[in-house]
Amino acid sequence: FVTISDGRAVVDTVSSDEFFASAQNAALGMFGVIESSEAVSGVSSSMRGYLTDAFEYMYDYDLYYTSRNGNGNTGAFTTYLSGFEIPYLFQYRNDAIDDISTFVHEFGHFSSYYLSGAYGGSDLDVAEIQSQGLEMMLMNYYDEVYGSLTVTSGGTTYSGETLADLMRKSELFSQLLFSVVMGCIMDELQYDVYTNIGNYDSGADVTAKYTSLLREYGLTESFTRDYSELIGYDYDYFEYWWAAVSHTFSQPFYYISYAMSAVPAFSVYVDSTSDFVAAAREYNFIQYYGNGESGYTLETLLAEAGTGSPFEESTYEEIGAYLETVV
């Protein structure tokens, strides 16, 4: 099946459905550690087994829908159906080997709703830590997720540990670029458009402002053009990316939450590379007390969890030091 972001890599050792099922089993193995008695101690014993229970509940009641219809929604989302008091997860399957990361991200939202009902997604900054944190912790299991695959791309073959390392670096890059950098760019763009509406007569005016922000943040024309080509476009698609993001139109000012949450999620991940169970306690604390009813602000929630704050320079120093060891 066609894989990796450039749309040119091919895995011919297993079908996409077989791989996805295998990858989900690896994720379930991770869930078992995160929900273990040791990892929920000091948070709440009621969380014992909550991720596995939520996973089984999702499948037992058909609360996970996958689509391959490119004429429909090509993203992924999790919502709470208040009339039925249940969460629901939708995912468009690209049949790419990173589909599992999208699933685990959305399952972070699903399990939050499973734990806290409608309050599970009440704070967007916290909700995106719950999703991005789980997604990033999965990187510790990439050897198990990708170790049996062989991928050929551009005449080069990747397999086992090499492929897992490649996908890990891809995930780190994606989090930094699309969550942190693009989160800030999109927020600046929307703030300017909504506060200076008279300056914008057309979409071209928005694109011009957006392009200037790309350059201000160091994303050069050669970078955006090369990246667009990498993902299969014969024009600078990246410069029009703002219009492809559904949040721009349906949920203005949502996107900054990806930046606010990616930094703590990164902190949880860095901690997980040296002590996975301790990092799981951080994650569980944020899941359990991040429901909007605990009285915690974002800063106090992170402080109590022992997770780095996006408002503290030391968090960036910790993340930077880690990145120097892997990039």
mmCIF file of C-alpha atoms in Angstrom:
data_model
loop_
_atom_site.group_PDB
_atom_site.id
_atom_site.type_symbol
_atom_site.label_atom_id
_atom_site.label_comp_id
_atom_site.label_asym_id
_atom_site.label_seq_id
_atom_site.Cartn_x
_atom_site.Cartn_y
_atom_site.Cartn_z
ATOM 1 C CA PHE A 1 0.000 0.000 0.000
ATOM 2 C CA VAL A 2 1.118 3.574 -0.687
ATOM 3 C CA THR A 3 2.742 5.114 2.343
ATOM 4 C CA ILE A 4 4.732 7.961 3.865
ATOM 5 C CA SER A 5 3.914 11.592 3.135
ATOM 6 C CA ASP A 6 5.455 11.786 -0.328
ATOM 7 C CA GLY A 7 2.905 9.316 -1.730
ATOM 8 C CA ARG A 8 5.633 7.402 -3.548
ATOM 9 C CA ALA A 9 6.786 4.836 -1.020
ATOM 10 C CA VAL A 10 5.322 1.344 -1.305
ATOM 11 C CA VAL A 11 5.024 -1.398 1.288
ATOM 12 C CA ASP A 12 4.549 -4.735 -0.435
ATOM 13 C CA THR A 13 4.950 -7.085 2.522
ATOM 14 C CA VAL A 14 1.524 -6.615 4.164
ATOM 15 C CA SER A 15 -1.872 -5.095 3.358
ATOM 16 C CA SER A 16 -2.822 -1.742 4.864
ATOM 17 C CA ASP A 17 -5.607 -3.320 6.953
ATOM 18 C CA GLU A 18 -3.288 -6.011 8.287
ATOM 19 C CA PHE A 19 -0.693 -3.429 9.188
ATOM 20 C CA PHE A 20 -3.225 -1.138 10.865
ATOM 21 C CA ALA A 21 -4.585 -4.011 12.971
ATOM 22 C CA SER A 22 -1.047 -4.964 13.982
ATOM 23 C CA ALA A 23 -0.219 -1.332 14.818
ATOM 24 C CA GLN A 24 -3.357 -1.067 16.956
ATOM 25 C CA ASN A 25 -2.225 -4.138 18.887
ATOM 26 C CA ALA A 26 1.086 -2.396 19.563
ATOM 27 C CA ALA A 27 -0.842 0.666 20.756
ATOM 28 C CA LEU A 28 -2.923 -1.551 23.042
ATOM 29 C CA GLY A 29 0.298 -2.826 24.554
ATOM 30 C CA MET A 30 1.233 0.766 25.329
ATOM 31 C CA PHE A 31 -2.229 1.450 26.753
ATOM 32 C CA GLY A 32 -1.747 -1.462 29.136
ATOM 33 C CA VAL A 33 1.361 0.183 30.593
ATOM 34 C CA ILE A 34 -0.203 3.657 30.813
ATOM 35 C CA GLU A 35 -3.290 2.306 32.600
ATOM 36 C CA SER A 36 -1.375 -0.062 34.896
ATOM 37 C CA SER A 37 -1.740 0.164 38.658
ATOM 38 C CA GLU A 38 1.754 1.632 38.970
ATOM 39 C CA ALA A 39 1.039 4.353 36.414
ATOM 40 C CA VAL A 40 -2.331 5.393 37.883
ATOM 41 C CA SER A 41 -1.128 5.375 41.475
ATOM 42 C CA GLY A 42 -1.267 8.845 42.952
ATOM 43 C CA VAL A 43 -3.877 9.854 40.382
ATOM 44 C CA SER A 44 -6.973 7.665 40.768
ATOM 45 C CA SER A 45 -7.361 3.919 41.099
ATOM 46 C CA SER A 46 -10.562 4.233 39.032
ATOM 47 C CA MET A 47 -8.372 4.782 35.968
ATOM 48 C CA ARG A 48 -7.024 1.213 36.125
ATOM 49 C CA GLY A 49 -7.657 -0.238 32.683
ATOM 50 C CA TYR A 50 -9.436 2.852 31.334
ATOM 51 C CA LEU A 51 -7.737 2.959 27.941
ATOM 52 C CA THR A 52 -8.365 -0.697 27.142
ATOM 53 C CA ASP A 53 -11.950 -0.376 28.396
ATOM 54 C CA ALA A 54 -12.487 2.691 26.193
ATOM 55 C CA PHE A 55 -11.017 0.843 23.192
ATOM 56 C CA GLU A 56 -13.293 -2.151 23.686
ATOM 57 C CA TYR A 57 -16.298 0.109 24.295
ATOM 58 C CA MET A 58 -15.568 1.965 21.053
ATOM 59 C CA TYR A 59 -15.589 -1.225 18.989
ATOM 60 C CA ASP A 60 -18.433 -2.934 20.877
ATOM 61 C CA TYR A 61 -20.788 -0.051 20.123
ATOM 62 C CA ASP A 62 -19.500 0.889 16.641
ATOM 63 C CA LEU A 63 -18.228 4.292 17.765
ATOM 64 C CA TYR A 64 -15.285 4.300 15.349
ATOM 65 C CA TYR A 65 -15.957 4.949 11.672
ATOM 66 C CA THR A 66 -13.290 4.828 9.000
ATOM 67 C CA SER A 67 -13.696 6.151 5.469
ATOM 68 C CA ARG A 68 -11.699 5.970 2.276
ATOM 69 C CA ASN A 69 -14.084 8.227 0.355
ATOM 70 C CA GLY A 70 -11.994 11.136 -0.899
ATOM 71 C CA ASN A 71 -15.165 13.051 -1.781
ATOM 72 C CA GLY A 72 -16.077 13.268 1.890
ATOM 73 C CA ASN A 73 -14.217 14.423 4.976
ATOM 74 C CA THR A 74 -10.529 13.618 4.506
ATOM 75 C CA GLY A 75 -9.510 14.444 8.063
ATOM 76 C CA ALA A 76 -10.143 12.891 11.448
ATOM 77 C CA PHE A 77 -12.063 14.094 14.457
ATOM 78 C CA THR A 78 -13.612 12.976 17.722
ATOM 79 C CA THR A 79 -16.831 14.441 19.024
ATOM 80 C CA TYR A 80 -19.239 13.891 21.907
ATOM 81 C CA LEU A 81 -22.818 12.965 21.022
ATOM 82 C CA SER A 82 -24.615 14.645 23.904
ATOM 83 C CA GLY A 83 -28.008 13.119 23.113
ATOM 84 C CA PHE A 84 -26.540 9.635 23.572
ATOM 85 C CA GLU A 85 -23.814 10.637 26.049
ATOM 86 C CA ILE A 86 -21.141 8.838 24.035
ATOM 87 C CA PRO A 87 -17.934 9.826 22.197
ATOM 88 C CA TYR A 88 -17.566 9.113 18.483
ATOM 89 C CA LEU A 89 -14.376 8.873 16.416
ATOM 90 C CA PHE A 90 -14.141 9.417 12.653
ATOM 91 C CA GLN A 91 -10.978 8.786 10.645
ATOM 92 C CA TYR A 92 -10.286 9.086 6.939
ATOM 93 C CA ARG A 93 -7.797 6.343 6.104
ATOM 94 C CA ASN A 94 -5.032 7.346 3.723
ATOM 95 C CA ASP A 95 -3.726 3.786 3.897
ATOM 96 C CA ALA A 96 -0.445 5.309 4.996
ATOM 97 C CA ILE A 97 1.818 3.874 7.649
ATOM 98 C CA ASP A 98 1.255 6.951 9.820
ATOM 99 C CA ASP A 99 -2.526 6.342 9.958
ATOM 100 C CA ILE A 100 -1.888 4.739 13.339
ATOM 101 C CA SER A 101 -0.553 8.039 14.728
ATOM 102 C CA THR A 102 -3.758 9.800 13.663
ATOM 103 C CA PHE A 103 -5.821 7.080 15.305
ATOM 104 C CA VAL A 104 -3.911 7.252 18.594
ATOM 105 C CA HIS A 105 -4.179 11.072 18.558
ATOM 106 C CA GLU A 106 -7.956 10.892 18.187
ATOM 107 C CA PHE A 107 -8.186 8.084 20.717
ATOM 108 C CA GLY A 108 -6.644 10.452 23.261
ATOM 109 C CA HIS A 109 -9.749 12.600 22.786
ATOM 110 C CA PHE A 110 -12.047 9.564 22.813
ATOM 111 C CA SER A 111 -10.663 8.252 26.105
ATOM 112 C CA SER A 112 -10.997 11.711 27.661
ATOM 113 C CA TYR A 113 -14.693 11.773 26.780
ATOM 114 C CA TYR A 114 -14.961 8.184 28.024
ATOM 115 C CA LEU A 115 -13.564 9.269 31.399
ATOM 116 C CA SER A 116 -15.255 12.643 31.808
ATOM 117 C CA GLY A 117 -18.259 12.753 29.500
ATOM 118 C CA ALA A 118 -18.928 16.091 27.824
ATOM 119 C CA TYR A 119 -16.335 17.726 30.074
ATOM 120 C CA GLY A 120 -13.583 15.724 28.389
ATOM 121 C CA GLY A 121 -13.064 18.326 25.687
ATOM 122 C CA SER A 122 -14.021 21.466 27.568
ATOM 123 C CA ASP A 123 -10.516 23.006 27.546
ATOM 124 C CA LEU A 124 -8.937 22.854 24.085
ATOM 125 C CA ASP A 125 -5.388 23.412 25.351
ATOM 126 C CA VAL A 126 -5.735 20.468 27.740
ATOM 127 C CA ALA A 127 -7.635 18.294 25.253
ATOM 128 C CA GLU A 128 -4.835 18.584 22.733
ATOM 129 C CA ILE A 129 -2.244 17.559 25.337
ATOM 130 C CA GLN A 130 -4.343 14.456 25.953
ATOM 131 C CA SER A 131 -4.323 13.664 22.234
ATOM 132 C CA GLN A 132 -0.835 14.781 21.229
ATOM 133 C CA GLY A 133 0.684 13.348 24.393
ATOM 134 C CA LEU A 134 -0.678 9.875 23.660
ATOM 135 C CA GLU A 135 0.380 10.161 20.022
ATOM 136 C CA MET A 136 3.925 11.108 20.958
ATOM 137 C CA MET A 137 4.261 8.434 23.638
ATOM 138 C CA LEU A 138 3.530 5.881 20.917
ATOM 139 C CA MET A 139 6.951 6.717 19.463
ATOM 140 C CA ASN A 140 8.427 4.575 22.247
ATOM 141 C CA TYR A 141 6.678 1.637 20.564
ATOM 142 C CA TYR A 142 7.649 2.407 16.966
ATOM 143 C CA ASP A 143 10.069 -0.528 16.827
ATOM 144 C CA GLU A 144 7.091 -2.788 17.527
ATOM 145 C CA VAL A 145 4.758 -0.831 15.218
ATOM 146 C CA TYR A 146 7.096 -0.634 12.216
ATOM 147 C CA GLY A 147 9.725 -3.278 12.905
ATOM 148 C CA SER A 148 8.181 -5.918 10.635
ATOM 149 C CA LEU A 149 7.662 -3.592 7.641
ATOM 150 C CA THR A 150 9.863 -3.076 4.614
ATOM 151 C CA VAL A 151 9.385 0.164 2.672
ATOM 152 C CA THR A 152 10.942 1.069 -0.664
ATOM 153 C CA SER A 153 11.052 4.753 -1.583
ATOM 154 C CA GLY A 154 13.103 6.481 -4.278
ATOM 155 C CA GLY A 155 15.136 3.349 -4.849
ATOM 156 C CA THR A 156 16.049 3.038 -1.161
ATOM 157 C CA THR A 157 14.698 0.272 1.067
ATOM 158 C CA TYR A 158 13.975 0.853 4.754
ATOM 159 C CA SER A 159 13.041 -1.798 7.270
ATOM 160 C CA GLY A 160 12.957 -2.607 10.944
ATOM 161 C CA GLU A 161 14.794 -0.264 13.280
ATOM 162 C CA THR A 162 15.770 2.099 10.446
ATOM 163 C CA LEU A 163 12.152 2.578 9.410
ATOM 164 C CA ALA A 164 11.054 3.074 13.017
ATOM 165 C CA ASP A 165 13.740 5.726 13.480
ATOM 166 C CA LEU A 166 12.716 7.436 10.233
ATOM 167 C CA MET A 167 9.068 7.554 11.309
ATOM 168 C CA ARG A 168 10.057 8.803 14.764
ATOM 169 C CA LYS A 169 11.973 11.715 13.261
ATOM 170 C CA SER A 170 9.053 12.394 10.908
ATOM 171 C CA GLU A 171 6.674 12.575 13.870
ATOM 172 C CA LEU A 172 8.985 14.919 15.776
ATOM 173 C CA PHE A 173 9.269 17.187 12.724
ATOM 174 C CA SER A 174 5.505 17.136 12.225
ATOM 175 C CA GLN A 175 4.843 18.106 15.838
ATOM 176 C CA LEU A 176 7.330 20.962 15.721
ATOM 177 C CA LEU A 177 6.253 22.304 12.334
ATOM 178 C CA PHE A 178 2.505 21.755 12.184
ATOM 179 C CA SER A 179 1.658 22.012 15.863
ATOM 180 C CA VAL A 180 4.080 24.575 17.263
ATOM 181 C CA VAL A 181 5.173 26.756 14.330
ATOM 182 C CA MET A 182 1.986 26.580 12.279
ATOM 183 C CA GLY A 183 -0.113 26.965 15.419
ATOM 184 C CA CYS A 184 1.523 30.321 16.057
ATOM 185 C CA ILE A 185 1.350 31.386 12.400
ATOM 186 C CA MET A 186 -2.328 30.508 12.086
ATOM 187 C CA ASP A 187 -3.162 32.380 15.282
ATOM 188 C CA GLU A 188 -1.321 35.509 14.156
ATOM 189 C CA LEU A 189 -3.068 35.312 10.792
ATOM 190 C CA GLN A 190 -6.543 34.972 12.266
ATOM 191 C CA TYR A 191 -5.958 37.700 14.836
ATOM 192 C CA ASP A 192 -4.920 40.140 12.121
ATOM 193 C CA VAL A 193 -7.798 39.208 9.790
ATOM 194 C CA TYR A 194 -10.467 39.518 12.470
ATOM 195 C CA THR A 195 -9.124 42.740 14.000
ATOM 196 C CA ASN A 196 -8.327 44.444 10.688
ATOM 197 C CA ILE A 197 -11.115 43.086 8.514
ATOM 198 C CA GLY A 198 -11.083 46.181 6.311
ATOM 199 C CA ASN A 199 -7.636 45.229 5.017
ATOM 200 C CA TYR A 200 -8.939 42.009 3.480
ATOM 201 C CA ASP A 201 -11.088 42.155 0.374
ATOM 202 C CA SER A 202 -10.353 38.665 -0.933
ATOM 203 C CA GLY A 203 -8.721 35.348 -0.223
ATOM 204 C CA ALA A 204 -5.653 36.607 -2.074
ATOM 205 C CA ASP A 205 -5.198 39.270 0.613
ATOM 206 C CA VAL A 206 -5.301 36.574 3.300
ATOM 207 C CA THR A 207 -2.790 34.494 1.347
ATOM 208 C CA ALA A 208 -0.457 37.478 1.082
ATOM 209 C CA LYS A 209 -0.546 38.011 4.860
ATOM 210 C CA TYR A 210 -0.134 34.307 5.491
ATOM 211 C CA THR A 211 2.874 34.147 3.145
ATOM 212 C CA SER A 212 4.514 37.060 4.953
ATOM 213 C CA LEU A 213 4.077 35.193 8.254
ATOM 214 C CA LEU A 214 5.643 32.050 6.784
ATOM 215 C CA ARG A 215 8.717 34.078 5.886
ATOM 216 C CA GLU A 216 8.747 35.834 9.275
ATOM 217 C CA TYR A 217 8.849 32.431 10.973
ATOM 218 C CA GLY A 218 11.729 31.299 8.769
ATOM 219 C CA LEU A 219 9.820 29.113 6.313
ATOM 220 C CA THR A 220 11.499 30.238 3.121
ATOM 221 C CA GLU A 221 10.033 30.028 -0.367
ATOM 222 C CA SER A 222 12.423 27.202 -1.249
ATOM 223 C CA PHE A 223 11.299 25.270 1.834
ATOM 224 C CA THR A 224 7.557 25.637 1.144
ATOM 225 C CA ARG A 225 8.040 24.836 -2.543
ATOM 226 C CA ASP A 226 10.191 21.770 -1.830
ATOM 227 C CA TYR A 227 7.801 20.569 0.867
ATOM 228 C CA SER A 228 4.851 20.948 -1.486
ATOM 229 C CA GLU A 229 6.662 18.859 -4.088
ATOM 230 C CA LEU A 230 7.494 16.246 -1.463
ATOM 231 C CA ILE A 231 3.808 15.691 -0.705
ATOM 232 C CA GLY A 232 2.887 15.483 -4.378
ATOM 233 C CA TYR A 233 1.923 19.004 -5.540
ATOM 234 C CA ASP A 234 3.330 20.711 -8.630
ATOM 235 C CA TYR A 235 2.809 24.186 -7.135
ATOM 236 C CA ASP A 236 3.560 25.810 -3.787
ATOM 237 C CA TYR A 237 0.596 24.240 -1.981
ATOM 238 C CA PHE A 238 2.051 25.142 1.390
ATOM 239 C CA GLU A 239 1.428 28.832 0.749
ATOM 240 C CA TYR A 240 -2.311 28.116 0.470
ATOM 241 C CA TRP A 241 -2.396 25.712 3.387
ATOM 242 C CA TRP A 242 -4.342 28.127 5.597
ATOM 243 C CA ALA A 243 -7.400 27.612 3.362
ATOM 244 C CA ALA A 244 -7.130 23.815 3.559
ATOM 245 C CA VAL A 245 -7.380 23.787 7.366
ATOM 246 C CA SER A 246 -11.030 23.311 8.303
ATOM 247 C CA HIS A 247 -10.484 24.962 11.698
ATOM 248 C CA THR A 248 -9.896 28.266 9.867
ATOM 249 C CA PHE A 249 -13.566 28.435 8.976
ATOM 250 C CA SER A 250 -15.389 26.208 11.461
ATOM 251 C CA GLN A 251 -13.485 26.937 14.695
ATOM 252 C CA PRO A 252 -11.479 30.177 14.460
ATOM 253 C CA PHE A 253 -8.661 30.494 17.028
ATOM 254 C CA TYR A 254 -8.671 26.758 17.720
ATOM 255 C CA TYR A 255 -5.327 26.167 16.046
ATOM 256 C CA ILE A 256 -3.249 27.979 18.671
ATOM 257 C CA SER A 257 -4.213 25.180 21.061
ATOM 258 C CA TYR A 258 -2.061 22.804 19.016
ATOM 259 C CA ALA A 259 0.961 24.980 19.780
ATOM 260 C CA MET A 260 0.033 25.472 23.447
ATOM 261 C CA SER A 261 -0.461 21.739 23.936
ATOM 262 C CA ALA A 262 2.338 20.371 21.742
ATOM 263 C CA VAL A 263 4.981 21.783 24.071
ATOM 264 C CA PRO A 264 3.679 19.984 27.209
ATOM 265 C CA ALA A 265 3.023 16.876 25.093
ATOM 266 C CA PHE A 266 6.637 17.055 23.952
ATOM 267 C CA SER A 267 7.701 17.346 27.590
ATOM 268 C CA VAL A 268 5.726 14.199 28.479
ATOM 269 C CA TYR A 269 7.371 12.381 25.583
ATOM 270 C CA VAL A 270 10.896 13.448 26.552
ATOM 271 C CA ASP A 271 10.220 12.199 30.086
ATOM 272 C CA SER A 272 8.853 8.924 28.671
ATOM 273 C CA THR A 273 12.128 8.168 26.901
ATOM 274 C CA SER A 274 13.880 7.797 30.259
ATOM 275 C CA ASP A 275 11.012 6.661 32.536
ATOM 276 C CA PHE A 276 7.866 5.639 30.666
ATOM 277 C CA VAL A 277 5.784 4.844 33.751
ATOM 278 C CA ALA A 278 6.602 8.191 35.397
ATOM 279 C CA ALA A 279 5.604 9.974 32.173
ATOM 280 C CA ALA A 280 2.420 7.880 32.073
ATOM 281 C CA ARG A 281 1.538 9.232 35.535
ATOM 282 C CA GLU A 282 1.939 12.764 34.170
ATOM 283 C CA TYR A 283 -0.328 11.893 31.256
ATOM 284 C CA ASN A 284 -2.914 10.231 33.505
ATOM 285 C CA PHE A 285 -2.972 13.242 35.816
ATOM 286 C CA ILE A 286 -3.700 15.518 32.857
ATOM 287 C CA GLN A 287 -6.378 13.121 31.614
ATOM 288 C CA TYR A 288 -8.084 12.810 35.000
ATOM 289 C CA TYR A 289 -7.887 16.395 36.246
ATOM 290 C CA GLY A 290 -8.055 18.150 32.887
ATOM 291 C CA ASN A 291 -11.822 17.785 32.630
ATOM 292 C CA GLY A 292 -12.793 21.391 33.305
ATOM 293 C CA GLU A 293 -14.292 20.579 36.703
ATOM 294 C CA SER A 294 -11.121 20.160 38.748
ATOM 295 C CA GLY A 295 -10.493 23.884 39.223
ATOM 296 C CA TYR A 296 -6.988 23.666 37.776
ATOM 297 C CA THR A 297 -5.776 26.276 35.333
ATOM 298 C CA LEU A 298 -3.532 25.014 32.537
ATOM 299 C CA GLU A 299 -0.431 26.150 34.417
ATOM 300 C CA THR A 300 -1.416 24.604 37.755
ATOM 301 C CA LEU A 301 -2.501 21.381 36.041
ATOM 302 C CA LEU A 302 0.897 21.022 34.375
ATOM 303 C CA ALA A 303 2.744 21.964 37.559
ATOM 304 C CA GLU A 304 0.858 19.348 39.594
ATOM 305 C CA ALA A 305 1.415 16.742 36.885
ATOM 306 C CA GLY A 306 5.130 17.516 36.764
ATOM 307 C CA THR A 307 4.936 18.388 33.068
ATOM 308 C CA GLY A 308 6.800 21.218 31.346
ATOM 309 C CA SER A 309 4.820 24.394 30.732
ATOM 310 C CA PRO A 310 4.817 26.327 27.434
ATOM 311 C CA PHE A 311 5.337 29.452 29.572
ATOM 312 C CA GLU A 312 8.609 28.251 31.111
ATOM 313 C CA GLU A 313 11.974 28.637 29.373
ATOM 314 C CA SER A 314 13.231 25.491 31.095
ATOM 315 C CA THR A 315 10.706 23.430 29.110
ATOM 316 C CA TYR A 316 12.227 24.529 25.819
ATOM 317 C CA GLU A 317 15.714 23.894 27.134
ATOM 318 C CA GLU A 318 14.679 20.327 28.048
ATOM 319 C CA ILE A 319 13.103 19.728 24.639
ATOM 320 C CA GLY A 320 16.033 21.328 22.823
ATOM 321 C CA ALA A 321 18.557 19.197 24.679
ATOM 322 C CA TYR A 322 16.644 16.076 23.721
ATOM 323 C CA LEU A 323 16.360 17.053 20.071
ATOM 324 C CA GLU A 324 20.108 17.567 19.878
ATOM 325 C CA THR A 325 20.538 13.900 20.716
ATOM 326 C CA VAL A 326 18.225 12.571 17.999
ATOM 327 C CA VAL A 327 18.424 14.946 15.033
#
